[in-house]
Short mmCIF file of C-alpha atoms in Angstrom, two decimals:
data_model
loop_
_atom_site.label_atom_id
_atom_site.label_comp_id
_atom_site.label_asym_id
_atom_site.label_seq_id
_atom_site.Cartn_x
_atom_site.Cartn_y
_atom_site.Cartn_z
CA UNK J 1 0.00 0.00 0.00
CA UNK J 2 1.58 3.26 -1.11
CA UNK J 3 0.80 6.88 -0.41
CA UNK J 4 -0.83 9.24 -2.85
CA UNK J 5 1.42 12.25 -3.54
CA UNK J 6 -1.56 14.61 -3.22
CA UNK J 7 -1.16 15.63 0.41
CA UNK J 8 -4.10 18.06 0.33
CA UNK J 9 -6.48 15.32 -0.68
CA UNK J 10 -5.08 12.82 1.81
CA UNK J 11 -5.38 15.35 4.59
CA UNK J 12 -9.12 15.58 4.02
CA UNK J 13 -9.83 11.87 3.78
CA UNK J 14 -10.76 11.45 7.46
CA UNK J 15 -13.37 14.20 7.17
CA UNK J 16 -14.53 12.63 3.91
CA UNK J 17 -15.02 9.30 5.66
CA UNK J 18 -16.97 11.05 8.42
CA UNK J 19 -19.11 12.81 5.85
CA UNK J 20 -18.47 16.21 7.37
CA UNK J 21 -16.95 17.86 4.33
CA UNK J 22 -18.78 20.61 2.51
CA UNK J 23 -20.44 19.49 -0.69
CA UNK J 24 -17.88 21.05 -3.03
CA UNK J 25 -14.93 19.57 -1.11
CA UNK J 26 -16.58 16.16 -1.05
CA UNK J 27 -17.13 16.37 -4.80
CA UNK J 28 -13.44 17.08 -5.34
CA UNK J 29 -12.53 14.04 -3.25
CA UNK J 30 -14.96 11.90 -5.22
CA UNK J 31 -13.39 13.03 -8.46
CA UNK J 32 -9.92 12.31 -7.14
CA UNK J 33 -10.87 8.85 -5.87
CA UNK J 34 -12.09 7.87 -9.27
CA UNK J 35 -8.53 7.95 -10.56
CA UNK J 36 -6.46 7.23 -7.42
CA UNK J 37 -6.16 3.67 -6.22
CA UNK J 38 -3.93 4.63 -3.27
CA UNK J 39 -6.53 7.03 -1.90
CA UNK J 40 -9.29 4.48 -2.37
CA UNK J 41 -7.24 1.99 -0.39
CA UNK J 42 -6.62 4.61 2.29
CA UNK J 43 -10.32 5.41 2.52
CA UNK J 44 -11.00 1.71 2.97
CA UNK J 45 -8.35 1.54 5.66
CA UNK J 46 -9.84 4.53 7.47
CA UNK J 47 -13.22 2.84 7.45
CA UNK J 48 -11.74 -0.34 8.90
CA UNK J 49 -9.89 1.61 11.56
CA UNK J 50 -13.08 3.34 12.61
CA UNK J 51 -14.94 0.08 12.71
CA UNK J 52 -12.20 -1.67 14.63
CA UNK J 53 -11.93 1.00 17.29
CA UNK J 54 -15.68 1.16 17.65
CA UNK J 55 -15.87 -2.60 17.94
CA UNK J 56 -13.41 -2.70 20.83
CA UNK J 57 -15.15 0.07 22.72
CA UNK J 58 -17.68 -0.89 25.37
CA UNK J 59 -21.13 0.61 25.11
CA UNK J 60 -21.63 3.45 27.53
CA UNK J 61 -24.62 3.51 29.86
CA UNK J 62 -25.92 7.00 29.25
CA UNK J 63 -28.58 6.84 31.96
CA UNK J 64 -26.18 5.88 34.73
CA UNK J 65 -23.69 8.54 33.69
CA UNK J 66 -26.40 11.19 33.56
CA UNK J 67 -27.66 10.12 36.97
CA UNK J 68 -24.22 10.74 38.46
CA UNK J 69 -23.99 14.28 37.17
CA UNK J 70 -24.22 17.19 39.58
CA UNK J 71 -27.21 19.49 39.54
CA UNK J 72 -26.81 22.72 37.61
CA UNK J 73 -24.94 25.27 39.65
CA UNK J 74 -25.60 28.28 37.52
CA UNK J 75 -29.25 28.60 38.42
CA UNK J 76 -28.67 27.92 42.09
CA UNK J 77 -26.42 30.89 42.85
CA UNK J 78 -28.99 33.24 41.35
CA UNK J 79 -31.39 32.20 44.07
CA UNK J 80 -28.89 31.56 46.80
CA UNK J 81 -26.81 34.65 46.24
CA UNK J 82 -28.96 37.01 48.30
CA UNK J 83 -29.10 34.48 51.12
CA UNK J 84 -25.38 34.07 51.03
CA UNK J 85 -24.80 37.76 50.79
CA UNK J 86 -27.11 38.56 53.67
CA UNK J 87 -24.81 37.35 56.46
CA UNK J 88 -21.93 39.25 54.91
CA UNK J 89 -23.94 42.43 55.17
CA UNK J 90 -25.37 41.56 58.54
CA UNK J 91 -22.04 40.82 60.11
CA UNK J 92 -20.68 44.35 59.80
CA UNK J 93 -24.00 45.66 61.03
CA UNK J 94 -23.70 43.59 64.15
CA UNK J 95 -20.16 44.70 64.63
CA UNK J 96 -21.14 48.27 64.00
CA UNK J 97 -23.85 48.08 66.61
CA UNK J 98 -21.63 46.43 69.14
CA UNK J 99 -18.73 48.77 68.77
CA UNK J 100 -20.51 51.95 69.82
CA UNK J 101 -22.23 50.08 72.62
CA UNK J 102 -18.93 48.95 74.03
CA UNK J 103 -17.60 52.43 73.57
CA UNK J 104 -20.62 53.98 75.26
CA UNK J 105 -20.42 51.73 78.30
CA UNK J 106 -16.73 51.98 78.79
CA UNK J 107 -16.75 55.64 77.82
CA UNK J 108 -18.75 56.60 80.90
CA UNK J 109 -16.18 55.10 83.18
CA UNK J 110 -13.37 56.54 81.14
CA UNK J 111 -14.92 59.96 81.41
CA UNK J 112 -15.49 59.52 85.11
CA UNK J 113 -11.97 58.37 85.78
CA UNK J 114 -10.51 61.10 83.63
CA UNK J 115 -12.63 63.74 85.29
CA UNK J 116 -11.57 62.54 88.71
CA UNK J 117 -7.95 62.79 87.76
CA UNK J 118 -8.44 66.20 86.25
CA UNK J 119 -10.10 67.38 89.38
CA UNK J 120 -7.38 65.92 91.54
CA UNK J 121 -4.62 67.40 89.44
CA UNK J 122 -6.38 70.69 89.17
CA UNK J 123 -6.91 71.00 92.87
CA UNK J 124 -3.30 70.14 93.58
CA UNK J 125 -2.09 72.63 91.03
CA UNK J 126 -4.30 75.33 92.38
CA UNK J 127 -3.14 74.61 95.83
CA UNK J 128 0.52 74.69 94.77
CA UNK J 129 0.29 77.76 92.62
CA UNK J 130 -1.93 79.85 94.86
CA UNK J 131 -1.70 78.69 98.42
CA UNK J 132 -2.60 82.12 99.66
CA UNK J 133 -5.92 82.06 97.95
CA UNK J 134 -8.80 81.61 100.22
CA UNK J 135 -11.08 78.65 100.21
CA UNK J 136 -13.94 80.97 99.53
CA UNK J 137 -12.24 82.28 96.41
CA UNK J 138 -11.82 78.76 95.15
CA UNK J 139 -15.33 77.92 96.09
CA UNK J 140 -16.53 80.96 94.14
CA UNK J 141 -14.71 79.73 91.10
CA UNK J 142 -16.16 76.25 91.39
CA UNK J 143 -18.22 76.91 88.35
CA UNK J 144 -15.02 77.40 86.38
CA UNK J 145 -11.87 75.46 87.14
CA UNK J 146 -8.58 75.93 85.37
CA UNK J 147 -6.56 72.86 84.54
CA UNK J 148 -2.89 73.52 85.21
CA UNK J 149 -0.78 73.38 82.11
CA UNK J 150 -3.70 74.40 79.93
CA UNK J 151 -5.47 77.58 79.23
CA UNK J 152 -8.78 75.84 78.93
CA UNK J 153 -11.53 76.75 81.29
CA UNK J 154 -13.56 73.79 82.36
CA UNK J 155 -17.19 74.50 82.92
CA UNK J 156 -18.35 72.78 86.04
CA UNK J 157 -21.64 72.37 87.67
CA UNK J 158 -22.12 74.67 90.60
CA UNK J 159 -22.83 71.70 92.79
CA UNK J 160 -19.37 70.31 92.23
CA UNK J 161 -17.52 71.56 95.27
CA UNK J 162 -14.54 70.06 97.07
CA UNK J 163 -12.65 70.95 100.22
CA UNK J 164 -8.87 70.62 100.01
CA UNK J 165 -6.58 70.00 102.94
CA UNK J 166 -5.74 73.66 103.24
CA UNK J 167 -9.35 74.53 103.19
CA UNK J 168 -9.71 74.90 99.47
CA UNK J 169 -13.17 74.00 98.32
CA UNK J 170 -12.92 72.18 95.04
CA UNK J 171 -15.50 69.70 93.93
CA UNK J 172 -18.16 67.14 94.65
CA UNK J 173 -19.17 63.65 93.67
CA UNK J 174 -18.75 62.56 90.09
CA UNK J 175 -22.13 61.04 90.17
CA UNK J 176 -23.49 64.56 90.22
CA UNK J 177 -22.07 65.15 86.74
CA UNK J 178 -24.18 64.32 83.79
CA UNK J 179 -22.80 62.31 80.89
CA UNK J 180 -22.75 65.44 78.75
CA UNK J 181 -20.74 67.24 81.36
CA UNK J 182 -18.28 64.40 81.59
CA UNK J 183 -17.95 64.24 77.83
CA UNK J 184 -17.45 67.96 77.64
CA UNK J 185 -14.86 67.76 80.36
CA UNK J 186 -13.03 65.00 78.58
CA UNK J 187 -13.19 66.91 75.35
CA UNK J 188 -11.40 69.79 76.90
CA UNK J 189 -8.75 67.47 78.21
CA UNK J 190 -7.44 67.07 74.69
CA UNK J 191 -4.88 69.65 75.53
CA UNK J 192 -3.63 67.49 78.37
CA UNK J 193 -1.08 64.94 77.23
CA UNK J 194 -2.28 61.51 78.20
CA UNK J 195 -0.53 58.22 78.14
CA UNK J 196 -2.74 55.17 77.66
CA UNK J 197 -2.27 52.26 79.95
CA UNK J 198 -0.52 49.25 78.48
CA UNK J 199 -3.43 47.20 79.67
CA UNK J 200 -6.17 47.66 77.08
CA UNK J 201 -8.81 46.52 79.52
CA UNK J 202 -7.83 49.05 82.10
CA UNK J 203 -10.17 51.96 82.39
CA UNK J 204 -7.70 54.16 84.27
CA UNK J 205 -5.79 56.53 82.04
CA UNK J 206 -2.35 57.66 83.07
CA UNK J 207 -2.03 61.41 82.99
CA UNK J 208 1.09 63.39 82.80
CA UNK J 209 0.66 67.04 83.40
CA UNK J 210 3.61 69.32 82.97
CA UNK J 211 3.68 72.34 85.14
CA UNK J 212 6.89 74.16 85.34
CA UNK J 213 8.76 71.02 84.37
CA UNK J 214 7.08 69.00 87.08
CA UNK J 215 5.47 65.74 86.18
CA UNK J 216 2.53 64.66 88.15
CA UNK N 1 -14.23 21.40 4.88
CA UNK N 2 -16.89 20.28 7.29
CA UNK N 3 -16.95 23.53 9.17
CA UNK N 4 -20.72 24.05 8.84
CA UNK N 5 -21.27 20.56 10.26
CA UNK N 6 -19.08 21.31 13.26
CA UNK N 7 -20.66 24.71 13.77
CA UNK N 8 -24.05 23.06 13.86
CA UNK N 9 -22.78 20.56 16.40
CA UNK N 10 -21.35 23.35 18.51
CA UNK N 11 -24.63 25.24 18.35
CA UNK N 12 -26.54 22.19 19.51
CA UNK N 13 -24.10 21.63 22.37
CA UNK N 14 -24.33 25.24 23.50
CA UNK N 15 -28.10 25.10 23.43
CA UNK N 16 -28.06 21.94 25.52
CA UNK N 17 -25.68 23.51 28.01
CA UNK N 18 -27.97 26.50 28.34
CA UNK N 19 -30.93 24.22 28.91
CA UNK N 20 -29.08 22.27 31.57
CA UNK N 21 -27.99 25.46 33.29
CA UNK N 22 -31.61 26.46 33.28
CA UNK N 23 -32.43 23.34 35.26
CA UNK N 24 -33.33 20.90 32.48
CA UNK N 25 -31.70 17.62 33.49
CA UNK N 26 -32.76 15.97 30.25
CA UNK N 27 -30.31 18.23 28.46
CA UNK N 28 -27.53 16.59 30.46
CA UNK N 29 -28.61 13.18 29.25
CA UNK N 30 -28.58 14.43 25.69
CA UNK N 31 -25.09 15.80 26.08
CA UNK N 32 -23.91 12.49 27.51
CA UNK N 33 -25.57 10.63 24.70
CA UNK N 34 -23.89 12.80 22.08
CA UNK N 35 -20.36 12.40 23.41
CA UNK N 36 -20.05 9.40 25.72
CA UNK N 37 -19.23 6.87 23.04
CA UNK N 38 -16.60 9.09 21.44
CA UNK N 39 -14.94 9.51 24.82
CA UNK N 40 -15.08 5.77 25.33
CA UNK N 41 -13.38 5.18 21.99
CA UNK N 42 -10.63 7.59 22.92
CA UNK N 43 -10.14 5.86 26.28
CA UNK N 44 -10.16 2.44 24.66
CA UNK N 45 -7.57 3.55 22.15
CA UNK N 46 -5.27 4.11 25.11
CA UNK N 47 -5.61 0.49 26.09
CA UNK N 48 -8.06 1.26 28.85
CA UNK N 49 -10.61 -1.52 29.00
CA UNK N 50 -12.13 -2.29 32.37
CA UNK N 51 -12.44 1.27 33.57
CA UNK N 52 -13.66 2.93 30.40
CA UNK N 53 -17.14 3.55 31.73
CA UNK N 54 -15.74 4.86 34.99
CA UNK N 55 -13.37 7.18 33.18
CA UNK N 56 -16.10 8.50 30.91
CA UNK N 57 -18.41 9.05 33.84
CA UNK N 58 -15.69 10.86 35.77
CA UNK N 59 -15.08 13.00 32.72
CA UNK N 60 -18.71 14.08 32.57
CA UNK N 61 -18.95 14.62 36.31
CA UNK N 62 -15.90 16.84 36.22
CA UNK N 63 -17.08 18.63 33.11
CA UNK N 64 -20.54 19.35 34.47
CA UNK N 65 -19.01 20.43 37.75
CA UNK N 66 -17.14 23.19 35.99
CA UNK N 67 -19.31 23.76 32.96
CA UNK N 68 -19.44 27.48 33.71
CA UNK N 69 -15.74 27.58 32.92
CA UNK N 70 -16.29 26.14 29.44
CA UNK N 71 -15.46 28.71 26.83
CA UNK N 72 -16.78 28.01 23.38
CA UNK N 73 -13.42 28.71 21.77
CA UNK N 74 -13.29 24.97 21.15
CA UNK N 75 -16.02 22.42 20.74
CA UNK N 76 -17.57 20.80 23.77
CA UNK N 77 -16.29 17.44 22.57
CA UNK N 78 -12.75 18.76 22.36
CA UNK N 79 -13.08 20.12 25.88
CA UNK N 80 -14.37 16.75 27.08
CA UNK N 81 -11.47 14.97 25.39
CA UNK N 82 -9.09 17.29 27.19
CA UNK N 83 -10.62 16.42 30.54
CA UNK N 84 -10.57 12.72 29.75
CA UNK N 85 -6.94 12.86 28.73
CA UNK N 86 -6.02 14.51 32.02
CA UNK N 87 -7.94 11.86 33.93
CA UNK N 88 -6.16 9.09 32.05
CA UNK N 89 -2.80 10.65 32.77
CA UNK N 90 -3.71 10.98 36.45
CA UNK N 91 -4.76 7.36 36.49
CA UNK N 92 -1.57 6.23 34.84
CA UNK N 93 0.51 8.18 37.34
CA UNK N 94 -1.47 6.75 40.24
CA UNK N 95 -1.03 3.24 38.92
CA UNK N 96 2.67 3.74 38.48
CA UNK N 97 2.98 5.04 42.02
CA UNK N 98 0.65 2.53 43.61
CA UNK N 99 1.65 -0.66 41.91
CA UNK N 100 4.96 0.36 40.49
CA UNK N 101 3.40 -0.51 37.18
CA UNK N 102 5.04 0.37 33.93
CA UNK N 103 3.46 2.88 31.65
CA UNK N 104 1.16 1.41 29.08
CA UNK N 105 3.37 0.33 26.24
CA UNK N 106 2.51 -0.83 22.80
CA UNK N 107 2.82 -4.52 23.64
CA UNK N 108 0.59 -4.06 26.66
CA UNK N 109 -2.04 -2.45 24.52
CA UNK N 110 -1.78 -5.16 21.90
CA UNK N 111 -2.31 -7.85 24.53
CA UNK N 112 -5.38 -6.05 25.84
CA UNK N 113 -6.88 -5.85 22.40
CA UNK N 114 -5.94 -9.44 21.66
CA UNK N 115 -8.12 -10.56 24.56
CA UNK N 116 -11.20 -9.89 22.50
CA UNK N 117 -9.70 -11.36 19.45
CA UNK N 118 -11.42 -14.21 17.68
CA UNK N 119 -14.60 -13.67 19.61
CA UNK N 120 -16.00 -10.54 18.13
CA UNK N 121 -13.69 -9.25 15.44
CA UNK N 122 -12.84 -10.51 12.04
CA UNK N 123 -9.23 -10.88 11.08
CA UNK N 124 -9.01 -7.69 9.06
CA UNK N 125 -10.36 -5.49 11.81
CA UNK N 126 -8.18 -7.17 14.35
CA UNK N 127 -5.07 -6.52 12.29
CA UNK N 128 -5.95 -2.89 11.94
CA UNK N 129 -6.57 -2.69 15.65
CA UNK N 130 -3.21 -4.26 16.37
CA UNK N 131 -1.55 -1.85 14.01
CA UNK N 132 -3.11 1.10 15.81
CA UNK N 133 -2.13 -0.34 19.18
CA UNK N 134 1.49 -0.50 18.08
CA UNK N 135 1.67 3.21 17.44
CA UNK N 136 3.42 5.46 19.89
CA UNK N 137 1.02 6.91 22.47
CA UNK N 138 1.02 10.32 20.81
CA UNK N 139 0.58 8.88 17.33
CA UNK N 140 -2.26 6.73 18.59
CA UNK N 141 -3.98 9.68 20.20
CA UNK N 142 -3.72 11.81 17.09
CA UNK N 143 -4.75 8.98 14.79
CA UNK N 144 -7.74 8.05 16.94
CA UNK N 145 -9.00 11.60 17.20
CA UNK N 146 -8.48 12.16 13.51
CA UNK N 147 -9.90 8.91 12.20
CA UNK N 148 -12.55 7.88 14.66
CA UNK N 149 -13.76 11.37 15.52
CA UNK N 150 -12.84 13.30 12.41
CA UNK N 151 -11.46 16.19 14.42
CA UNK N 152 -9.40 18.85 12.65
CA UNK N 153 -5.73 19.15 13.50
CA UNK N 154 -6.28 22.36 15.39
CA UNK N 155 -8.63 20.73 17.87
CA UNK N 156 -6.43 17.66 18.15
CA UNK N 157 -3.49 19.91 18.96
CA UNK N 158 -5.45 21.40 21.86
CA UNK N 159 -6.26 17.99 23.26
CA UNK N 160 -2.78 16.51 23.02
CA UNK N 161 -1.15 19.85 23.85
CA UNK N 162 0.89 20.04 20.69
CA UNK N 163 0.88 22.09 17.52
CA UNK N 164 -1.31 21.74 14.49
CA UNK N 165 1.69 21.01 12.26
CA UNK N 166 3.09 18.43 14.65
CA UNK N 167 -0.27 16.68 14.77
CA UNK N 168 -0.38 16.54 10.98
CA UNK N 169 3.05 14.91 10.97
CA UNK N 170 2.01 12.44 13.70
CA UNK N 171 -1.08 11.50 11.74
CA UNK N 172 0.73 10.80 8.51
CA UNK N 173 3.50 8.91 10.31
CA UNK N 174 0.84 6.83 12.05
CA UNK N 175 -0.88 6.09 8.77
CA UNK N 176 2.42 5.06 7.20
CA UNK N 177 3.23 2.79 10.17
CA UNK N 178 -0.17 1.13 9.99
CA UNK N 179 0.17 0.52 6.27
CA UNK N 180 3.61 -0.99 6.81
CA UNK N 181 2.29 -3.28 9.54
CA UNK N 182 -0.58 -4.46 7.40
CA UNK N 183 1.62 -4.96 4.33
CA UNK N 184 3.84 -7.34 6.31
CA UNK N 185 1.09 -9.96 6.18
#
């Protein structure tokens, strides 16, 4: 069995055998086969090869294969997507709700602790800087206390009054302060340099107030 | 050159895929019916016998599991052949590791095909089958895809991960080798 020298024709013989050539191409092959014994023999060989390989191939069970196939996944996400997406949206919402709540609860105590320290520092500073001042004068200024080291005037409730060791009246109970007052007080403490505690759970800030180079 | 025929096939396949993605399970059966036997022939041409149905089923399961990744730049059948070929390679590697088995060689394939000999095949078909089994693995792949499936070289090149020109050379070398084997009778 020899090979036909017409490579273009031989290249198309498998498609010819499968009957997938366009009509004009198939007609050219037919015309060529009429005068080419080699190509006729090759076409016969191709047919035998197809038959042989088909013969040695087991028949597939289409139903069992189809039964093992997964369900379509394209349609499912269209329905499931909102349900899947919902927790992703909800999670930040939960976190967003929790965060301010934690801040609000702990913030009250932070404000209270900070205010107590400010009052303590302020009273000490006032006592150190103006020992000659009378307790009455301090008591009169109880509505406005000056934090040493800052120029800020802290508005205080009139009811906040304290008595220092040298007779200086300074403040009262923190429970008398409203949350707004505490927040306002803390806001004005921005000018006071504060050092956070290394313990994140601690609610007691560490204050460092410089007054004439003195650290308190 | 058969292009309209293949385009029609591709159109049918795409329509079936769309139906299946829309929830029509019958479309899956139709797809299996259209391509299962061709996949089985390809597997059998590799000397696979006992596990052909399992391989074909695994091919479809894997294909349908990632059908959204199918891009119609090749035919569905070509894509399925590619998956099947990977599965066969994985299986061969696993067998080599697990049983220290040798890779399927020509003689091995011939013996497998000889097992059916005399029972179902006439002498002429058997000789052709033997001749095909004696081809190198790559020649056998190209020849099978070209002759039994009528695939163009470009699609064959995608399946066997080669070039169109190399596949043409493999095909003609395979044909020459088969003719030589048959002329020795």
